[in-house]
Short mmCIF file of N, CA and C and ligand atoms in Angstrom, two decimals:
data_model
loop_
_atom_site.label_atom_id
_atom_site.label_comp_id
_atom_site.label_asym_id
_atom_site.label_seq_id
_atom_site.Cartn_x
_atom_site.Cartn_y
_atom_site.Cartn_z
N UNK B 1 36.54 -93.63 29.35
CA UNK B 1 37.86 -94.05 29.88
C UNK B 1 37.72 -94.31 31.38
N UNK B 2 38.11 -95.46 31.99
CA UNK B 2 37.81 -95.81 33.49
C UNK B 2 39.03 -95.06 33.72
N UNK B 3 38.59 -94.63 35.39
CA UNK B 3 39.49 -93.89 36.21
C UNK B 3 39.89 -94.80 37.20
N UNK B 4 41.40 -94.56 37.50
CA UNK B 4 42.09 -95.33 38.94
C UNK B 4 42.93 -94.06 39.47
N UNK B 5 42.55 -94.33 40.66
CA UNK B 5 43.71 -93.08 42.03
C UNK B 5 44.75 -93.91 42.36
N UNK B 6 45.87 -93.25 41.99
CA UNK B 6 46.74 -94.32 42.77
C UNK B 6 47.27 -93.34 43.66
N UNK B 7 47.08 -93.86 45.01
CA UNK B 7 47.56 -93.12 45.94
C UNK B 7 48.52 -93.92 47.09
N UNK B 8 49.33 -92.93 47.62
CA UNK B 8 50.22 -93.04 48.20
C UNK B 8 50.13 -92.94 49.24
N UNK B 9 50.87 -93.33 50.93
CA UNK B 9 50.73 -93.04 52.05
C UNK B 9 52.29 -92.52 52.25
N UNK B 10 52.87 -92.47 54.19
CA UNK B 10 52.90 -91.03 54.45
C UNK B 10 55.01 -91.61 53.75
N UNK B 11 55.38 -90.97 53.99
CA UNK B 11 57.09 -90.84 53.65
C UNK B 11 57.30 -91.02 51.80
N UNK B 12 56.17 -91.28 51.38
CA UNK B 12 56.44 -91.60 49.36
C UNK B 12 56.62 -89.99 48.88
N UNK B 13 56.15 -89.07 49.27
CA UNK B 13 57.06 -87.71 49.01
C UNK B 13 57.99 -87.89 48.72
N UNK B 14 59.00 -88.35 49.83
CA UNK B 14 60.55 -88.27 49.82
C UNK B 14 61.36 -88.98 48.83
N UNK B 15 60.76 -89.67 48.09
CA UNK B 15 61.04 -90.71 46.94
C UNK B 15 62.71 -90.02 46.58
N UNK B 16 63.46 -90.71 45.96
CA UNK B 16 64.80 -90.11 45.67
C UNK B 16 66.07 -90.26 46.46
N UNK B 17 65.28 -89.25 47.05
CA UNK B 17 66.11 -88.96 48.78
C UNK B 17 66.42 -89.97 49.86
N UNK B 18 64.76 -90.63 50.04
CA UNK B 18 64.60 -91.34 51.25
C UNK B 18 65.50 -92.97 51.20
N UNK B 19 66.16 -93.07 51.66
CA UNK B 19 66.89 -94.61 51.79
C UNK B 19 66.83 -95.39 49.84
N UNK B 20 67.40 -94.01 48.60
CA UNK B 20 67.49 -94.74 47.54
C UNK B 20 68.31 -96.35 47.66
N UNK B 21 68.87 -96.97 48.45
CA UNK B 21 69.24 -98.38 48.55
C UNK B 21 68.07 -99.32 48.55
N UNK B 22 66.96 -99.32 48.93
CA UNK B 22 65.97 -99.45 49.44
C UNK B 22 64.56 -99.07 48.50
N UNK B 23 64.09 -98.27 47.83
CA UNK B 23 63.26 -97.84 47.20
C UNK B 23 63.50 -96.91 46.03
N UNK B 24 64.54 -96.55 45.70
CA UNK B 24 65.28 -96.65 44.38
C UNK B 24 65.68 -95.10 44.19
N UNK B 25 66.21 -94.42 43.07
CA UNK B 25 66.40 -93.37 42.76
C UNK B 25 65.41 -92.26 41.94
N UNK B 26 64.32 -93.26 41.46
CA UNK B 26 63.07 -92.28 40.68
C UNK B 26 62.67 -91.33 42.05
N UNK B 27 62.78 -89.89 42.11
CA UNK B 27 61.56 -89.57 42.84
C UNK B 27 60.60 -89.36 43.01
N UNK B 28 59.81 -88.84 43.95
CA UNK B 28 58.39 -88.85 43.60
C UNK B 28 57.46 -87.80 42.04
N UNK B 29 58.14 -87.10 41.96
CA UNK B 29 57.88 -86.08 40.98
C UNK B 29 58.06 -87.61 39.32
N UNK B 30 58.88 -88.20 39.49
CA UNK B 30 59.58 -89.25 38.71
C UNK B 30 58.47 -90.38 38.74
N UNK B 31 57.90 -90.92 39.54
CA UNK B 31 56.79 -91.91 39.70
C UNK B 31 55.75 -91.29 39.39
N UNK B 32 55.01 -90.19 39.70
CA UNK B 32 54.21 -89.71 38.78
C UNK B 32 53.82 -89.55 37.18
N UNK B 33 55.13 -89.29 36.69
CA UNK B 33 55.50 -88.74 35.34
C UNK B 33 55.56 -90.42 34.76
N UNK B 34 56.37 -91.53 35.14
CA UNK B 34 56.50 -92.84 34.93
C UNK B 34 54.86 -93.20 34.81
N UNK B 35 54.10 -93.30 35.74
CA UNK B 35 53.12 -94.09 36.03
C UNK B 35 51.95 -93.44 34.99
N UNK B 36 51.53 -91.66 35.05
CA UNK B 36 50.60 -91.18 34.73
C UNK B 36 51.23 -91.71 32.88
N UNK B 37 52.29 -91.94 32.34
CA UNK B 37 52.59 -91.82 30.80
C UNK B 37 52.55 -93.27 30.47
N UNK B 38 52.58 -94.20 31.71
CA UNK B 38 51.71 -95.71 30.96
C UNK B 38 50.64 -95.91 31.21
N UNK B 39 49.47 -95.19 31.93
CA UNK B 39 48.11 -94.87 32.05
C UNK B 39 47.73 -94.88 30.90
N UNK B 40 48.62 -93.57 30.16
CA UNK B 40 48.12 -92.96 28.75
C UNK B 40 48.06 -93.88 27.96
N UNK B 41 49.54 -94.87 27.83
CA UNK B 41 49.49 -95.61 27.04
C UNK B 41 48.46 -96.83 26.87
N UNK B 42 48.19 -97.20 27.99
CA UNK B 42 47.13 -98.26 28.20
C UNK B 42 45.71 -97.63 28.41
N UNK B 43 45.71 -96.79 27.87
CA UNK B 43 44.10 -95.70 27.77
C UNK B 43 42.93 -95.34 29.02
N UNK B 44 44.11 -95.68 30.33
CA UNK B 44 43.30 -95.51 31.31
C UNK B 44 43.89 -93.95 31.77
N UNK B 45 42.49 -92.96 32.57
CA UNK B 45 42.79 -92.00 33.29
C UNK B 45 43.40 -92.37 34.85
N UNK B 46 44.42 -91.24 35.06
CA UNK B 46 44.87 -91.67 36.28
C UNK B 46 45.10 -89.92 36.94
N UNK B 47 45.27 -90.92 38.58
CA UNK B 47 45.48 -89.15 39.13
C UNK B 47 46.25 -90.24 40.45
N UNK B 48 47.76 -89.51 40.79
CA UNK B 48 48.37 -89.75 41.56
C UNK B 48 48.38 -88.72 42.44
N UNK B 49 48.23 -89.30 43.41
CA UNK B 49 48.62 -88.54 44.79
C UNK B 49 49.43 -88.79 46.19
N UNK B 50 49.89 -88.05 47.04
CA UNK B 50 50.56 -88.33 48.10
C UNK B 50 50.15 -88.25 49.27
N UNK B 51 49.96 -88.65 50.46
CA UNK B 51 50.07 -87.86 51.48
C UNK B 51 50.79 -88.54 52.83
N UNK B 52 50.86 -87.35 53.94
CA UNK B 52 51.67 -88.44 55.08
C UNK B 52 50.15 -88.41 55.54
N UNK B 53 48.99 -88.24 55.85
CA UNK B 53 48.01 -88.33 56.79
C UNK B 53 46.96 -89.30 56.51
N UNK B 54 46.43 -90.16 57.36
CA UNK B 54 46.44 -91.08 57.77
C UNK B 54 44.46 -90.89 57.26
N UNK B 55 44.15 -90.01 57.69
CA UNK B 55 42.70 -89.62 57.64
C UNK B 55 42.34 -89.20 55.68
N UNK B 56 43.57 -88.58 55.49
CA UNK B 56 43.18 -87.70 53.97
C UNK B 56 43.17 -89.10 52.83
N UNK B 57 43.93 -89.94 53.86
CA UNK B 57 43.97 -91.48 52.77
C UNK B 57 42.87 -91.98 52.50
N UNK B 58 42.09 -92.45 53.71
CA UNK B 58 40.63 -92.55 54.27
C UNK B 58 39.75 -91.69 53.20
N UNK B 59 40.09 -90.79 53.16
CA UNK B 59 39.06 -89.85 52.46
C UNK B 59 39.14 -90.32 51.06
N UNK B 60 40.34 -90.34 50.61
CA UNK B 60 40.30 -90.54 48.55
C UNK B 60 39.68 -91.97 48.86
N UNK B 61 39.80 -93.02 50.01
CA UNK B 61 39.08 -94.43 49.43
C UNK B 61 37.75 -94.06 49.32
N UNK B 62 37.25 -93.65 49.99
CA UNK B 62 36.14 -93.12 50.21
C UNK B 62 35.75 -92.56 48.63
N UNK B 63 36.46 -91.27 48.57
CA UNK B 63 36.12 -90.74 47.14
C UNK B 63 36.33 -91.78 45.70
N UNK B 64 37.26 -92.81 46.10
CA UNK B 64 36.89 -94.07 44.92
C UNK B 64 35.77 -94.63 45.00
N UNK B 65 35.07 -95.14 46.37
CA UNK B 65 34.22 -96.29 46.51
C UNK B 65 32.73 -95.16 45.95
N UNK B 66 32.86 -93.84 45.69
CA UNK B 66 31.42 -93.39 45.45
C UNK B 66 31.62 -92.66 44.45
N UNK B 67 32.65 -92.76 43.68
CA UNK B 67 33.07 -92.43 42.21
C UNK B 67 33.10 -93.70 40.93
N UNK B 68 33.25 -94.79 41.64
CA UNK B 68 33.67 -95.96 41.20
C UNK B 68 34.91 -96.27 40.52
N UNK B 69 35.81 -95.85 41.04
CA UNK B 69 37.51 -95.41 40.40
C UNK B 69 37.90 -97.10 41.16
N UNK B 70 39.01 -97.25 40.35
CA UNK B 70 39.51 -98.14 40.85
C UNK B 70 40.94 -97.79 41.21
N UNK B 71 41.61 -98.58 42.37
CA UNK B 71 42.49 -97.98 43.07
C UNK B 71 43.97 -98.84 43.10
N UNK B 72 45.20 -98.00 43.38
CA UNK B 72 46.32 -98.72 43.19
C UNK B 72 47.00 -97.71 44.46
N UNK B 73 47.24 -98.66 45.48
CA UNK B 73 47.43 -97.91 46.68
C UNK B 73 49.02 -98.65 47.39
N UNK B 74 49.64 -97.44 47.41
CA UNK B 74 51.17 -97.96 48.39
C UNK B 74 50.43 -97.04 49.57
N UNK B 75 50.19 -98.24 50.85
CA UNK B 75 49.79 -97.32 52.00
C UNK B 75 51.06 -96.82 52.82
N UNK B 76 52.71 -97.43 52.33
CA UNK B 76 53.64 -97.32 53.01
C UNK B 76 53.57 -97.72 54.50
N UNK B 77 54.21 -97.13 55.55
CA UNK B 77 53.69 -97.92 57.15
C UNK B 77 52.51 -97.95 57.35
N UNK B 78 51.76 -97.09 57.14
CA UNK B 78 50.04 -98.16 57.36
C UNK B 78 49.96 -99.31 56.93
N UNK B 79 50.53 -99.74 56.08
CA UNK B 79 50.15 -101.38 55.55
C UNK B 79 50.47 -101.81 56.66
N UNK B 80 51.35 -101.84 57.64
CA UNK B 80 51.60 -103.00 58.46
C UNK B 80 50.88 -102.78 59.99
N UNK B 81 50.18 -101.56 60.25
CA UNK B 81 49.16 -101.55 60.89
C UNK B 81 47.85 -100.94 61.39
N UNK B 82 47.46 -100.19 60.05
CA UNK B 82 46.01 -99.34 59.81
C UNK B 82 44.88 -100.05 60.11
N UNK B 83 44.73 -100.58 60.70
CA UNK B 83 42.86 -101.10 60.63
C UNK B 83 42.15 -100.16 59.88
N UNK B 84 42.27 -98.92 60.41
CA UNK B 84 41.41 -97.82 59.45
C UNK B 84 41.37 -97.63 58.12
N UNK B 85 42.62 -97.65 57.82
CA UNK B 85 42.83 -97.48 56.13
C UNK B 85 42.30 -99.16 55.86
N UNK B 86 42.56 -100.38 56.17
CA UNK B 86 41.66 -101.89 55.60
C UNK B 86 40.51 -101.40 55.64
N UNK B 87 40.17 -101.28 56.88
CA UNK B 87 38.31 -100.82 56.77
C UNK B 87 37.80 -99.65 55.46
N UNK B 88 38.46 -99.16 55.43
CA UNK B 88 38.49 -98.47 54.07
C UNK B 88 38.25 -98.93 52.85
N UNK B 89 40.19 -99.51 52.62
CA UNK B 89 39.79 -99.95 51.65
C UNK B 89 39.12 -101.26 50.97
N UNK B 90 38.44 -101.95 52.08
CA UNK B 90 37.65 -103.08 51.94
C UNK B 90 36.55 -102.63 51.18
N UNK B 91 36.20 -101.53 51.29
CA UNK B 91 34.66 -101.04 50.24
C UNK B 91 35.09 -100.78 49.65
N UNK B 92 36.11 -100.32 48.89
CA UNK B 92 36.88 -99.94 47.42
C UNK B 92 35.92 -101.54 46.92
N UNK B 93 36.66 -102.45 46.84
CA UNK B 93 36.02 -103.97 46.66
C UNK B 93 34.67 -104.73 46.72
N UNK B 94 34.14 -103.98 47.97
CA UNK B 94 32.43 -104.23 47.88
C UNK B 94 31.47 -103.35 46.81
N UNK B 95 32.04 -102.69 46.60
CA UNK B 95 31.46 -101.72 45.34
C UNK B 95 31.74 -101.94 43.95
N UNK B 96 32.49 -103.53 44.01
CA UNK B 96 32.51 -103.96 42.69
C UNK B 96 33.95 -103.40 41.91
N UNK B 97 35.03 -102.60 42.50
CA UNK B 97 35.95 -101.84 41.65
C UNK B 97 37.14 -103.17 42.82
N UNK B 98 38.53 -102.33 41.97
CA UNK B 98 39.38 -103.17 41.86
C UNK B 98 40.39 -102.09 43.07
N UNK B 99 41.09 -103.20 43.88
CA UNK B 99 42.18 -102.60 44.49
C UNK B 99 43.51 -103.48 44.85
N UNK B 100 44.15 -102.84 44.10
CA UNK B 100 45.85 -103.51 43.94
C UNK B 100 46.77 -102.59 44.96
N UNK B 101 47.31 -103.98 46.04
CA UNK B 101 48.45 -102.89 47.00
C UNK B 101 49.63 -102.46 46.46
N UNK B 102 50.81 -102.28 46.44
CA UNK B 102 51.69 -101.84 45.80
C UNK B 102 53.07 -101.69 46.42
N UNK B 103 54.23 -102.36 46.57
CA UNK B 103 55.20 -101.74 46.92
C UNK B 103 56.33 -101.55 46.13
N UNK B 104 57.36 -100.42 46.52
CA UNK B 104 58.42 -100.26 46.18
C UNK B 104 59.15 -101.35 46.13
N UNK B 105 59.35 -101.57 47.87
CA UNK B 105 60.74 -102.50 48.22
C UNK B 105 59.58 -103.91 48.21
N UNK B 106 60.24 -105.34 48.40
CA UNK B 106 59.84 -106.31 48.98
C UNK B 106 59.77 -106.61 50.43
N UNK B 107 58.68 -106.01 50.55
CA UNK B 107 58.66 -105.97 52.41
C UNK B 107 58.59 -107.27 52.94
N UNK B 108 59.04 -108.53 52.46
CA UNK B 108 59.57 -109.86 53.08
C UNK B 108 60.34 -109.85 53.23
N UNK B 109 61.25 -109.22 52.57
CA UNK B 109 62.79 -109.32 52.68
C UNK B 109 63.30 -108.48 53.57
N UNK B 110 62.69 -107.65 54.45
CA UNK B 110 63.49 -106.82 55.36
C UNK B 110 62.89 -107.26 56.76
N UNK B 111 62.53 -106.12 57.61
CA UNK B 111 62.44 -106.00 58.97
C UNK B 111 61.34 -107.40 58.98
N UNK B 112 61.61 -107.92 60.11
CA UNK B 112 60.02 -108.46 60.54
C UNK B 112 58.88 -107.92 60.73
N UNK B 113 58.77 -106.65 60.98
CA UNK B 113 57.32 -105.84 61.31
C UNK B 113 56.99 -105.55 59.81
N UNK B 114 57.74 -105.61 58.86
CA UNK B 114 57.25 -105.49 57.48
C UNK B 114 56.42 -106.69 57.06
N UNK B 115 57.01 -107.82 57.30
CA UNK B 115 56.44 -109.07 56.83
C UNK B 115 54.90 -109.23 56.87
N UNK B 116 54.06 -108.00 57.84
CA UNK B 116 52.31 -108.31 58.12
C UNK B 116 51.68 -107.06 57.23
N UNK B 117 51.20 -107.49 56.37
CA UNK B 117 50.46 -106.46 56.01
C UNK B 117 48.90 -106.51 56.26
N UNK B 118 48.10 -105.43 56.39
CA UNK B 118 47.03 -105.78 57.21
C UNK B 118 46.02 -105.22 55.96
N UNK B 119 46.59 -105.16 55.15
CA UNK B 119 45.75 -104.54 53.24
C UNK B 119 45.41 -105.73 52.38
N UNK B 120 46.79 -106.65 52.33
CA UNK B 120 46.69 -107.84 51.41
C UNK B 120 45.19 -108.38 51.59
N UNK B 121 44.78 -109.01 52.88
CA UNK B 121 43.59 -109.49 52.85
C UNK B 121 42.04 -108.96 52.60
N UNK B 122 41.83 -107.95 52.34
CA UNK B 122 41.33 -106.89 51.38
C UNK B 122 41.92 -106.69 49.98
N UNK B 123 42.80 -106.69 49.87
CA UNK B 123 43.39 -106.31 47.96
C UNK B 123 42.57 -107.24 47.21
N UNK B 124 42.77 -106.61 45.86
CA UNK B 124 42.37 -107.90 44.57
C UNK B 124 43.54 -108.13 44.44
N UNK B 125 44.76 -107.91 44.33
CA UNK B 125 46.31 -108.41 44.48
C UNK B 125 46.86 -107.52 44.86
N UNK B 126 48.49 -107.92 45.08
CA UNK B 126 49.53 -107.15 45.57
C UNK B 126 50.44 -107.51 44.44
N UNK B 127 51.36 -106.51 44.00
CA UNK B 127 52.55 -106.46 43.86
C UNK B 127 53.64 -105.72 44.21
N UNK B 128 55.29 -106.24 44.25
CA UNK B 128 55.65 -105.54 45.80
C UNK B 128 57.47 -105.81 45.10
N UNK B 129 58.53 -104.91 45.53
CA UNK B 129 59.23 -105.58 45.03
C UNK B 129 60.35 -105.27 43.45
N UNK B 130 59.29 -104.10 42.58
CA UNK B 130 59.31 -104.11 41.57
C UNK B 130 59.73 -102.54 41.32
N UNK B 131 60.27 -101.92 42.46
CA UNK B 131 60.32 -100.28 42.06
C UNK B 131 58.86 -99.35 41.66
N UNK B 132 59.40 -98.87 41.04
CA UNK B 132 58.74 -97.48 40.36
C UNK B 132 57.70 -98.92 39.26
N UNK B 133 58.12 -100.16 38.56
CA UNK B 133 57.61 -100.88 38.10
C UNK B 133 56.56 -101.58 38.86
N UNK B 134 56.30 -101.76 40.11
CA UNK B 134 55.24 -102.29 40.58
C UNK B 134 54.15 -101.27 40.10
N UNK B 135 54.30 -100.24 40.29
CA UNK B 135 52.83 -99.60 39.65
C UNK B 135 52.31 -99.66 38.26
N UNK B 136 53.70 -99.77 37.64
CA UNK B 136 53.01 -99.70 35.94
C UNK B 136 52.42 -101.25 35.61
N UNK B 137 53.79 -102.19 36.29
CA UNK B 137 52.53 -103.69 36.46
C UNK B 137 51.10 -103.77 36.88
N UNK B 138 50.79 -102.94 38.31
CA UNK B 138 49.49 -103.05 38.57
C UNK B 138 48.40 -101.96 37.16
N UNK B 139 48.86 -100.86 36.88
CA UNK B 139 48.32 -100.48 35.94
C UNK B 139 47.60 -101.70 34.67
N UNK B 140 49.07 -102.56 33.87
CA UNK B 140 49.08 -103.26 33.56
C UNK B 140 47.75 -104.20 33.79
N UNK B 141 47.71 -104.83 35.23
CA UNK B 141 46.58 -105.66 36.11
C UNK B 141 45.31 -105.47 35.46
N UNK B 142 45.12 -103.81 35.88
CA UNK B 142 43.66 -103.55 35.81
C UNK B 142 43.27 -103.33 34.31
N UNK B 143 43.97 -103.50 33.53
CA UNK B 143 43.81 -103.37 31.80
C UNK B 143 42.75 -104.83 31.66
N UNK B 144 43.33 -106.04 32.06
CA UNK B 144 42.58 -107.38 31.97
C UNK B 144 41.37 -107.81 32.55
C1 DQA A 201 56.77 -99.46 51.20
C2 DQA A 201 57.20 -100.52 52.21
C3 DQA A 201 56.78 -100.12 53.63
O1 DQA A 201 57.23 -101.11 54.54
C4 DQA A 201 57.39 -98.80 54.01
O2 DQA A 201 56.92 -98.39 55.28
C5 DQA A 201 57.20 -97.74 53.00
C6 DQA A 201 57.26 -98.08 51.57
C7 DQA A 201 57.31 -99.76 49.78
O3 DQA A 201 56.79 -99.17 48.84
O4 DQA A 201 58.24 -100.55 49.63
O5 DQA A 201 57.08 -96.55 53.32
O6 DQA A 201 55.35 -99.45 51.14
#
C-alpha cells in the first residue's frame, strides 16, 4: 500500500473556529477523520498532521523525500512566502514521488498577498478552493 503525509502548516489546528466564513465548519479533528476514511477507501495509507512551525514542516518533507511517501501539503501562510518550505518541497519531486498543494479557501479570490504562491511552481498540481474536499480530490489525484 503506497504511503502519502498530508500535512498541514501553521493556523490549520484551528479549523472550525478560525474565520468558518472562509475555510468552512469541518474542524481539524473533522479533516482528519474525512480525509484518513477516503484514503481507506481508495486503498492508500495516510497520516495527517499539523503544525504551526515552520522548521517541523521542513522536517516531514524531508521524512517523505527518504521514505518515498508521497505528499499532499496545505502550507497555509508559508505558501505565499517560504523559500524554505519550496526548497523542500522541490525534492519531494526530484525523488520521483508526487506533491499536490492544497487549499481550503481559493486564495485568488481574496487578499492580494494570497494571489503568489511560492509552492505551485514546485507542485505536481494544486487544488484550492474546494474545502475539506480539496484533499479528498488530491487523494483522488494520486490514485491515477
Ligand atoms: C489556506 C490559504 C492561505 O492563504 C492561508 O494563509 C491559510 C489557509 C487555505 O487552505 O485556504 O492558512 O492555505
Amino acid at each position: 500500500m503506497s504511503k502519502v503525509l498530508v500535512l498541514n502548516g501553521p493556523n490549520l489546528g484551528r479549523l472550525g473556529s478560525r474565520e468558518p466564513d472562509i475555510y468552512g465548519a469541518v474542524d481539524y479533528d473533522g479533516l482528519v477523520k474525512i480525509t484518513s476514511s477516503k484514503a481507506a477507501e481508495l486503498g492508500l495509507e495516510v497520516e495527517v498532521r499539523q503544525t504551526d512551525s515552520e522548521s517541523e514542516l521542513i522536517a516531514w518533507l524531508y521524512e517523505s523525500v527518504d521514505n518515498g511517501y508521497d505528499v499532499i501539503l496545505n502550507p497555509a501562510a508559508f505558501t505565499h512566502y517560504s523559500y524554505a518550505v519550496r526548497d523542500a518541497a522541490v525534492q519531494v519531486t526530484k525523488v520521483g514521488k508526487r506533491l499536490i498543494e492544497v487549499h481550503l479557501s481559493n486564495p485568488h479570490t481574496r487578499e492580494e498577498f494570497r494571489h503568489t504562491s511560492v509552492i505551485s511552481g514546485v507542485a505536481t498540481g494544486v487544488i484550492a478552493g474546494f474545502g475539506v474536499n480539496s484533499y479528498t480530490l488530491a487523494l483522488t489525484a494520486l490514485t491515477n
